[in-house]
Tab-separated table of C-alpha atoms and ligand atoms in Angstrom:
chain	number	residue	atom	x	y	z
A	1	UNK	CA	84.417	241.664	5.358
A	2	UNK	CA	86.057	240.035	2.379
A	3	UNK	CA	86.745	236.333	2.507
A	4	UNK	CA	90.381	235.614	1.754
A	5	UNK	CA	91.075	232.478	-0.224
A	6	UNK	CA	91.037	229.819	2.471
A	7	UNK	CA	93.806	227.725	0.969
A	8	UNK	CA	97.332	228.328	-0.201
A	9	UNK	CA	97.547	228.919	-3.919
A	10	UNK	CA	101.262	228.091	-4.017
A	11	UNK	CA	100.455	224.434	-4.664
A	12	UNK	CA	99.419	225.127	-8.284
A	13	UNK	CA	102.060	225.475	-10.994
A	14	UNK	CA	102.124	229.094	-12.102
A	15	UNK	CA	101.539	228.470	-15.799
A	16	UNK	CA	99.410	231.575	-16.268
A	17	UNK	CA	98.833	234.826	-14.359
A	18	UNK	CA	95.618	234.617	-12.341
A	19	UNK	CA	93.714	237.381	-10.522
A	20	UNK	CA	93.323	237.001	-6.770
A	21	UNK	CA	89.799	235.618	-6.880
A	22	UNK	CA	88.335	232.118	-6.965
A	23	UNK	CA	85.025	231.390	-8.599
A	24	UNK	CA	82.679	229.188	-6.631
A	25	UNK	CA	79.436	229.180	-8.623
A	26	UNK	CA	78.159	229.794	-12.128
A	27	UNK	CA	74.688	230.349	-13.515
A	28	UNK	CA	74.141	230.918	-17.230
A	29	UNK	CA	75.972	234.101	-18.225
A	30	UNK	CA	77.080	234.859	-14.657
A	31	UNK	CA	79.879	233.782	-12.336
A	32	UNK	CA	80.103	234.337	-8.565
A	33	UNK	CA	83.382	234.598	-6.621
A	34	UNK	CA	84.266	233.675	-3.032
A	35	UNK	CA	82.688	236.944	-1.854
A	36	UNK	CA	79.511	236.182	-3.806
A	37	UNK	CA	80.377	239.024	-6.167
A	38	UNK	CA	78.663	238.627	-9.562
A	39	UNK	CA	80.427	238.868	-12.925
A	40	UNK	CA	78.953	238.848	-16.429
A	41	UNK	CA	81.090	236.236	-18.174
A	42	UNK	CA	81.998	236.858	-21.820
A	43	UNK	CA	84.906	234.415	-21.686
A	44	UNK	CA	82.892	231.329	-20.701
A	45	UNK	CA	85.931	229.153	-20.133
A	46	UNK	CA	87.367	230.279	-23.492
A	47	UNK	CA	84.284	229.525	-25.613
A	48	UNK	CA	83.752	226.246	-23.765
A	49	UNK	CA	80.455	226.853	-21.962
A	50	UNK	CA	78.360	227.268	-25.091
A	51	UNK	CA	75.150	226.988	-23.036
A	52	UNK	CA	76.478	229.134	-20.170
A	53	UNK	CA	77.467	227.957	-16.695
A	54	UNK	CA	75.938	224.739	-15.329
A	55	UNK	CA	73.093	224.528	-17.861
A	56	UNK	CA	70.190	222.318	-16.700
A	57	UNK	CA	70.393	219.950	-19.663
A	58	UNK	CA	74.048	219.154	-19.011
A	59	UNK	CA	73.588	218.895	-15.221
A	60	UNK	CA	70.675	216.498	-15.689
A	61	UNK	CA	72.520	214.406	-18.254
A	62	UNK	CA	75.592	214.164	-15.989
A	63	UNK	CA	73.579	213.268	-12.882
A	64	UNK	CA	71.556	210.615	-14.692
A	65	UNK	CA	74.612	209.139	-16.379
A	66	UNK	CA	76.839	209.280	-13.272
A	67	UNK	CA	74.391	207.190	-11.292
A	68	UNK	CA	74.185	204.656	-14.151
A	69	UNK	CA	77.703	204.279	-15.571
A	70	UNK	CA	80.732	206.613	-15.520
A	71	UNK	CA	83.450	204.644	-17.290
A	72	UNK	CA	83.828	201.283	-19.012
A	73	UNK	CA	87.072	201.918	-20.896
A	74	UNK	CA	87.476	202.456	-24.617
A	75	UNK	CA	87.607	198.749	-25.495
A	76	UNK	CA	83.856	198.359	-24.876
A	77	UNK	CA	80.896	200.038	-26.560
A	78	UNK	CA	78.653	202.317	-24.532
A	79	UNK	CA	75.353	203.934	-25.468
A	80	UNK	CA	76.117	207.679	-25.027
A	81	UNK	CA	79.297	207.395	-27.143
A	82	UNK	CA	77.405	205.729	-29.979
A	83	UNK	CA	74.574	208.253	-29.697
A	84	UNK	CA	76.922	211.260	-29.754
A	85	UNK	CA	78.896	209.853	-32.689
A	86	UNK	CA	75.738	209.263	-34.694
A	87	UNK	CA	74.406	212.753	-33.842
A	88	UNK	CA	77.662	214.295	-35.109
A	89	UNK	CA	77.733	212.175	-38.247
A	90	UNK	CA	74.118	212.737	-39.208
A	91	UNK	CA	74.602	216.499	-38.890
A	92	UNK	CA	77.922	216.843	-40.731
A	93	UNK	CA	79.674	215.590	-43.862
A	94	UNK	CA	81.736	213.048	-41.890
A	95	UNK	CA	81.361	209.290	-41.446
A	96	UNK	CA	83.317	208.230	-38.348
A	97	UNK	CA	84.320	209.693	-34.989
A	98	UNK	CA	87.066	209.182	-32.418
A	99	UNK	CA	86.573	210.846	-29.025
A	100	UNK	CA	89.286	212.456	-26.898
A	101	UNK	CA	89.308	214.695	-23.865
A	102	UNK	CA	90.979	217.882	-25.154
A	103	UNK	CA	91.299	219.830	-28.369
A	104	UNK	CA	95.016	219.115	-28.538
A	105	UNK	CA	94.325	215.384	-28.279
A	106	UNK	CA	91.816	215.547	-31.143
A	107	UNK	CA	94.299	217.507	-33.295
A	108	UNK	CA	97.094	215.098	-32.424
A	109	UNK	CA	94.755	212.352	-33.676
A	110	UNK	CA	94.037	214.302	-36.880
A	111	UNK	CA	97.772	214.638	-37.543
A	112	UNK	CA	98.298	210.916	-36.951
A	113	UNK	CA	95.358	210.025	-39.197
A	114	UNK	CA	96.721	212.175	-42.036
A	115	UNK	CA	100.186	210.619	-41.672
A	116	UNK	CA	98.654	207.123	-41.621
A	117	UNK	CA	96.743	207.933	-44.822
A	118	UNK	CA	99.979	209.219	-46.342
A	119	UNK	CA	101.735	205.966	-45.475
A	120	UNK	CA	98.952	203.859	-46.904
A	121	UNK	CA	98.030	205.804	-50.014
A	122	UNK	CA	100.679	208.473	-50.761
A	123	UNK	CA	104.071	206.751	-50.569
A	124	UNK	CA	104.758	207.967	-47.044
A	125	UNK	CA	103.957	211.645	-47.581
A	126	UNK	CA	103.702	213.266	-44.127
A	127	UNK	CA	103.984	217.050	-44.334
A	128	UNK	CA	100.966	219.018	-43.172
A	129	UNK	CA	100.841	222.639	-44.271
A	130	UNK	CA	99.651	224.863	-41.399
A	131	UNK	CA	99.529	228.649	-40.973
A	132	UNK	CA	101.408	231.385	-39.198
A	133	UNK	CA	99.537	232.635	-36.115
A	134	UNK	CA	97.476	229.433	-35.982
A	135	UNK	CA	96.800	227.627	-32.716
A	136	UNK	CA	96.257	223.882	-32.491
A	137	UNK	CA	97.115	222.981	-28.889
A	138	UNK	CA	99.939	222.387	-26.434
A	139	UNK	CA	101.232	218.877	-27.030
A	140	UNK	CA	104.611	218.751	-28.772
A	141	UNK	CA	103.102	217.934	-32.179
A	142	UNK	CA	100.254	220.452	-31.920
A	143	UNK	CA	102.647	223.160	-30.709
A	144	UNK	CA	104.794	222.376	-33.737
A	145	UNK	CA	101.737	222.573	-35.988
A	146	UNK	CA	100.809	225.939	-34.411
A	147	UNK	CA	102.190	229.125	-35.920
A	148	UNK	CA	102.595	231.055	-32.694
A	149	UNK	CA	105.680	233.256	-32.569
A	150	UNK	CA	108.381	231.714	-30.379
A	151	UNK	CA	106.827	228.261	-30.263
A	152	UNK	CA	109.371	226.896	-32.740
A	153	UNK	CA	112.171	227.123	-30.156
A	154	UNK	CA	110.513	226.961	-26.737
A	155	UNK	CA	110.668	223.145	-26.452
A	156	UNK	CA	113.112	222.448	-29.266
A	157	UNK	CA	113.495	220.234	-31.140
A	158	UNK	CA	110.061	220.519	-32.697
A	159	UNK	CA	108.093	217.715	-34.255
A	160	UNK	CA	108.995	218.228	-37.904
A	161	UNK	CA	106.716	218.274	-40.928
A	162	UNK	CA	104.613	221.410	-40.437
A	163	UNK	CA	105.645	224.041	-43.027
A	164	UNK	CA	103.842	227.346	-42.440
A	165	UNK	CA	101.869	229.271	-45.034
A	166	UNK	CA	100.131	232.629	-44.642
A	167	UNK	CA	96.367	232.680	-44.081
A	168	UNK	CA	94.381	234.031	-47.057
A	169	UNK	CA	97.477	233.949	-49.295
A	170	UNK	CA	96.932	231.074	-51.699
A	171	UNK	CA	100.326	231.418	-53.386
A	172	UNK	CA	102.056	230.902	-50.029
A	173	UNK	CA	100.251	227.561	-49.799
A	174	UNK	CA	101.057	226.503	-53.369
A	175	UNK	CA	104.748	227.297	-52.790
A	176	UNK	CA	104.937	224.699	-49.978
A	177	UNK	CA	103.373	221.760	-51.823
A	178	UNK	CA	105.746	218.938	-52.780
A	179	UNK	CA	105.598	215.149	-53.008
A	180	UNK	CA	105.872	214.857	-49.198
A	181	UNK	CA	102.739	216.954	-48.625
A	182	UNK	CA	99.782	215.014	-47.258
A	183	UNK	CA	97.376	217.642	-45.882
A	184	UNK	CA	96.494	221.275	-45.251
A	185	UNK	CA	95.224	222.109	-41.767
A	186	UNK	CA	93.562	225.341	-40.678
A	187	UNK	CA	91.137	227.013	-38.293
A	188	UNK	CA	88.141	228.472	-40.200
A	189	UNK	CA	88.646	231.483	-37.921
A	190	UNK	CA	92.005	231.843	-36.159
A	191	UNK	CA	90.774	232.324	-32.594
A	192	UNK	CA	93.891	232.793	-30.488
A	193	UNK	CA	95.401	235.003	-33.188
A	194	UNK	CA	92.611	237.521	-32.502
A	195	UNK	CA	89.601	236.157	-34.439
A	196	UNK	CA	91.019	236.276	-37.979
A	197	UNK	CA	88.674	234.592	-40.492
A	198	UNK	CA	89.872	232.576	-43.475
A	199	UNK	CA	88.036	234.254	-46.335
A	200	UNK	CA	85.451	232.210	-48.284
A	201	UNK	CA	87.332	232.354	-51.585
A	202	UNK	CA	90.529	231.153	-49.885
A	203	UNK	CA	88.627	228.228	-48.372
A	204	UNK	CA	87.186	227.227	-51.745
A	205	UNK	CA	90.565	227.357	-53.478
A	206	UNK	CA	92.153	225.311	-50.671
A	207	UNK	CA	89.583	222.587	-51.334
A	208	UNK	CA	90.399	222.743	-55.036
A	209	UNK	CA	94.132	222.530	-54.353
A	210	UNK	CA	93.560	219.513	-52.102
A	211	UNK	CA	91.538	217.813	-54.848
A	212	UNK	CA	94.133	218.609	-57.512
A	213	UNK	CA	97.091	217.354	-55.436
A	214	UNK	CA	95.304	214.550	-53.547
A	215	UNK	CA	95.732	216.215	-50.152
A	216	UNK	CA	93.486	216.049	-47.118
A	217	UNK	CA	91.767	219.223	-45.924
A	218	UNK	CA	91.719	219.281	-42.117
A	219	UNK	CA	89.665	221.895	-40.255
A	220	UNK	CA	90.423	222.561	-36.601
A	221	UNK	CA	86.974	223.540	-35.346
A	222	UNK	CA	87.885	223.173	-31.678
A	223	UNK	CA	86.903	226.823	-31.190
A	224	UNK	CA	84.606	227.518	-34.178
A	225	UNK	CA	82.539	224.321	-33.935
A	226	UNK	CA	79.440	223.493	-31.912
A	227	UNK	CA	77.396	226.548	-32.872
A	228	UNK	CA	80.004	229.166	-31.962
A	229	UNK	CA	79.964	230.878	-35.367
A	230	UNK	CA	76.190	230.694	-35.917
A	231	UNK	CA	76.010	227.325	-37.698
A	232	UNK	CA	76.676	223.933	-36.119
A	233	UNK	CA	80.113	223.917	-37.794
A	234	UNK	CA	81.904	226.860	-39.398
A	235	UNK	CA	82.902	224.942	-42.556
A	236	UNK	CA	79.204	224.793	-43.555
A	237	UNK	CA	79.312	228.527	-44.297
A	238	UNK	CA	81.981	228.035	-46.968
A	239	UNK	CA	80.139	225.479	-49.068
A	240	UNK	CA	83.078	223.063	-49.052
A	241	UNK	CA	83.493	219.712	-47.334
A	242	UNK	CA	86.712	219.047	-45.407
A	243	UNK	CA	88.061	215.495	-45.084
A	244	UNK	CA	88.843	215.698	-41.377
A	245	UNK	CA	87.507	217.928	-38.580
A	246	UNK	CA	88.324	218.290	-34.910
A	247	UNK	CA	86.000	219.527	-32.161
A	248	UNK	CA	86.605	220.357	-28.507
A	249	UNK	CA	85.730	223.338	-26.342
A	250	UNK	CA	81.923	223.699	-26.752
A	251	UNK	CA	81.253	219.999	-27.379
A	252	UNK	CA	80.727	219.093	-23.710
A	253	UNK	CA	79.307	222.436	-22.575
A	254	UNK	CA	82.111	222.640	-19.978
A	255	UNK	CA	82.793	218.917	-19.604
A	256	UNK	CA	86.141	217.843	-21.097
A	257	UNK	CA	85.491	216.039	-24.365
A	258	UNK	CA	86.816	216.407	-27.903
A	259	UNK	CA	86.262	214.635	-31.192
A	260	UNK	CA	88.125	213.732	-34.358
A	261	UNK	CA	85.787	213.271	-37.330
A	262	UNK	CA	86.768	211.774	-40.655
A	263	UNK	CA	85.287	210.919	-44.004
A	264	UNK	CA	85.164	207.214	-44.766
A	265	UNK	CA	87.799	207.658	-47.486
A	266	UNK	CA	90.511	208.629	-44.995
A	267	UNK	CA	89.261	206.935	-41.810
A	268	UNK	CA	92.135	204.451	-41.991
A	269	UNK	CA	93.327	203.803	-38.405
A	270	UNK	CA	94.031	200.139	-37.740
A	271	UNK	CA	93.967	198.326	-34.403
A	272	UNK	CA	96.594	199.808	-32.097
A	273	UNK	CA	97.086	203.087	-33.994
A	274	UNK	CA	94.932	205.296	-31.807
A	275	UNK	CA	93.420	205.146	-28.338
A	276	UNK	CA	93.066	206.861	-24.992
A	277	UNK	CA	91.962	205.740	-21.546
A	278	UNK	CA	89.107	208.231	-21.385
A	279	UNK	CA	88.120	208.001	-25.058
A	280	UNK	CA	84.350	208.034	-25.455
A	281	UNK	CA	83.613	207.570	-21.753
A	282	UNK	CA	79.868	207.567	-21.107
A	283	UNK	CA	79.938	210.491	-18.634
A	284	UNK	CA	81.575	212.961	-21.025
A	285	UNK	CA	79.706	211.725	-24.097
A	286	UNK	CA	76.363	212.029	-22.279
A	287	UNK	CA	77.171	215.724	-21.773
A	288	UNK	CA	78.006	215.979	-25.478
A	289	UNK	CA	74.662	214.431	-26.416
A	290	UNK	CA	72.834	216.990	-24.236
A	291	UNK	CA	74.770	219.871	-25.823
A	292	UNK	CA	74.385	218.822	-29.473
A	293	UNK	CA	70.682	218.036	-29.017
A	294	UNK	CA	70.191	221.515	-27.560
A	295	UNK	CA	72.091	223.204	-30.399
A	296	UNK	CA	69.903	221.312	-32.893
A	297	UNK	CA	66.605	222.454	-31.328
A	298	UNK	CA	64.542	224.381	-33.809
A	299	UNK	CA	65.482	228.058	-33.622
A	300	UNK	CA	68.376	227.708	-31.145
A	301	UNK	CA	71.173	228.617	-33.558
A	302	UNK	CA	69.013	231.292	-35.180
A	303	UNK	CA	68.511	232.881	-31.762
A	304	UNK	CA	72.267	232.714	-31.107
A	305	UNK	CA	72.862	234.562	-34.396
A	306	UNK	CA	70.604	237.356	-33.095
A	307	UNK	CA	72.716	237.528	-29.946
A	308	UNK	CA	75.853	237.790	-32.114
A	309	UNK	CA	74.296	240.449	-34.357
A	310	UNK	CA	73.226	242.531	-31.352
A	311	UNK	CA	76.749	242.298	-29.942
A	312	UNK	CA	78.273	243.305	-33.297
A	313	UNK	CA	75.962	246.334	-33.548
A	314	UNK	CA	76.893	247.437	-30.032
A	315	UNK	CA	80.614	246.939	-30.610
A	316	UNK	CA	80.500	248.870	-33.882
A	317	UNK	CA	78.846	251.787	-32.057
A	318	UNK	CA	81.465	251.624	-29.286
A	319	UNK	CA	84.260	251.484	-31.853
A	320	UNK	CA	82.901	254.639	-33.515
A	321	UNK	CA	82.425	256.484	-30.245
A	322	UNK	CA	85.929	255.731	-28.956
A	323	UNK	CA	87.661	255.797	-32.315
A	324	UNK	CA	88.723	252.147	-32.168
A	325	UNK	CA	89.260	249.666	-34.986
A	326	UNK	CA	87.362	246.941	-36.820
A	327	UNK	CA	84.814	244.533	-35.365
A	328	UNK	CA	85.274	241.059	-36.854
A	329	UNK	CA	84.248	237.443	-36.452
A	330	UNK	CA	81.103	235.382	-36.878
A	331	UNK	CA	78.178	234.409	-34.693
A	332	UNK	CA	79.257	234.642	-31.068
A	333	UNK	CA	83.012	234.598	-31.746
A	334	UNK	CA	83.894	238.261	-32.155
A	335	UNK	CA	86.777	240.660	-31.703
A	336	UNK	CA	87.175	244.408	-31.400
A	337	UNK	CA	90.432	245.856	-32.681
A	338	UNK	CA	91.705	248.519	-30.269
A	339	UNK	CA	94.321	250.347	-32.289
A	340	UNK	CA	96.559	250.284	-29.195
A	341	UNK	CA	97.936	247.702	-26.772
A	342	UNK	CA	95.345	248.510	-24.104
A	343	UNK	CA	93.820	244.988	-24.134
A	344	UNK	CA	95.204	243.720	-20.803
A	345	UNK	CA	94.432	247.042	-19.080
A	346	UNK	CA	90.822	246.954	-20.303
A	347	UNK	CA	90.439	243.299	-19.263
A	348	UNK	CA	91.653	244.127	-15.719
A	349	UNK	CA	89.440	247.217	-15.433
A	350	UNK	CA	86.434	245.295	-16.749
A	351	UNK	CA	86.961	242.545	-14.160
A	352	UNK	CA	86.935	245.191	-11.421
A	353	UNK	CA	83.574	246.331	-12.777
A	354	UNK	CA	82.149	242.804	-12.941
A	355	UNK	CA	82.654	242.007	-16.628
A	356	UNK	CA	84.940	239.173	-17.753
A	357	UNK	CA	86.648	239.806	-21.083
A	358	UNK	CA	89.610	238.285	-22.918
A	359	UNK	CA	92.429	239.875	-24.908
A	360	UNK	CA	94.012	237.107	-27.019
A	361	UNK	CA	96.475	239.735	-28.294
A	362	UNK	CA	97.116	243.007	-26.484
A	363	UNK	CA	95.684	244.973	-29.420
A	364	UNK	CA	92.217	243.386	-29.431
A	365	UNK	CA	89.419	242.105	-27.256
A	366	UNK	CA	87.673	238.778	-27.920
A	367	UNK	CA	84.038	238.109	-27.066
A	368	UNK	CA	82.768	234.551	-26.451
A	369	UNK	CA	79.426	234.876	-24.630
A	370	UNK	CA	77.134	231.909	-24.000
A	371	UNK	CA	75.199	231.123	-27.206
A	372	UNK	CA	71.939	231.306	-25.241
A	373	UNK	CA	72.683	234.753	-23.759
A	374	UNK	CA	69.658	237.036	-23.611
A	375	UNK	CA	69.602	240.330	-25.492
A	376	UNK	CA	69.322	242.047	-22.084
A	377	UNK	CA	72.594	240.425	-21.019
A	378	UNK	CA	74.253	241.627	-24.223
A	379	UNK	CA	73.066	245.172	-23.513
A	380	UNK	CA	74.278	244.948	-19.908
A	381	UNK	CA	77.765	243.949	-21.089
A	382	UNK	CA	77.879	246.670	-23.725
A	383	UNK	CA	76.879	249.336	-21.198
A	384	UNK	CA	79.612	248.118	-18.820
A	385	UNK	CA	82.216	248.070	-21.598
A	386	UNK	CA	81.295	251.617	-22.618
A	387	UNK	CA	81.617	252.859	-19.003
A	388	UNK	CA	84.983	251.153	-18.633
A	389	UNK	CA	86.349	252.656	-21.854
A	390	UNK	CA	85.106	256.095	-20.759
A	391	UNK	CA	86.861	255.777	-17.409
A	392	UNK	CA	90.095	254.700	-19.067
A	393	UNK	CA	90.055	257.550	-21.576
B	401	PLP	C1	91.611	225.778	-27.657
B	401	PLP	C2	92.045	225.287	-28.981
B	401	PLP	C3	92.814	224.119	-29.125
B	401	PLP	C4	93.340	223.334	-27.949
B	401	PLP	O1	92.334	222.763	-27.180
B	401	PLP	P1	92.705	222.200	-25.721
B	401	PLP	O2	91.407	221.607	-25.226
B	401	PLP	O3	93.189	223.354	-24.904
B	401	PLP	O4	93.756	221.175	-25.891
B	401	PLP	C5	93.118	223.696	-30.402
B	401	PLP	N1	92.713	224.381	-31.477
B	401	PLP	C6	91.980	225.504	-31.394
B	401	PLP	C7	91.546	226.210	-32.621
B	401	PLP	C8	91.631	226.011	-30.129
B	401	PLP	O5	90.943	227.151	-30.025
């Protein structure tokens, strides 16, 4: 006998299509629904659960912190917030941190910080060059900064000041620079667009352009940060230092927390400019401390790169066998180009077979397994994917 969902679902706003299941339990790479059916989860809350579902270190940190202190408000110091900020600073090129609760909130803060810097040091320059197909969040400003088709009119009027260039086309960036330009903002790998990497040369030239024109380079590492691409932060792989970075998703291992990091030279908020009721609350920051400490353990990120490499090898073989397209991405943020619009159909069929996948665009699949997945789990997922593709042929 199948258990029907014991509550009415009509009480939730229908902002996204959802399958008729409810998950009740998670354990590492696996999720269990209301019928105790097991799924191998390669979505992991959209690259959020970097250590898998309910990892011990996060559970223990939350339990210990919850019984001590959950919230004091942002106008007082607390130990976990200071510890997480210093962990992030000592392992990056940045000097100061502001905590938020979502990626959009961190990006909104980055936009405000760049505009503040423009007011103080660049005669009020405010334009931030962003990219077509980029994704920076769902507040009005971050939707305006995003380059998603249709988002320019959906909640018109937009927040102005976000001219769009084309990723990996340096001339398209140069053409937009004027005396109102204050920053260039990009994802090191465009995640929602279907895992499209900014190429290393492009990244280097962007840094040069920013130096030449006195612009800030802002990296949105909400998806690529926190070990997702095989290093703690994706920018490290390009040998350039951004001025501002945002983190979200993986930072709390499932607990809502985000961060805005800045170099000293542009960390120019004054009292009253920036805040947030939940900013730096000890419960969320204690989860962040547990996550970052785990990612920094000797060998952890190296092991996660093996997981990514194994997944790439398997996907390349599958692509050959079924005559599909390119496999791209870094670390454990990967995509398989399908050469057709079968993405949603494959995602639905995979769910039926107990494998959770994501198709950010209908023509590709995106893979975001837990960074601490075992090689056996990778093989299990690849075998399932192969069976599913065979059945759909
Ligand atoms: C998910 C994401 C965001 C938005 O984060 P939220 O927590 O949903 O607000 C912003 N930028 C990038 C690159 C993302 O992947």
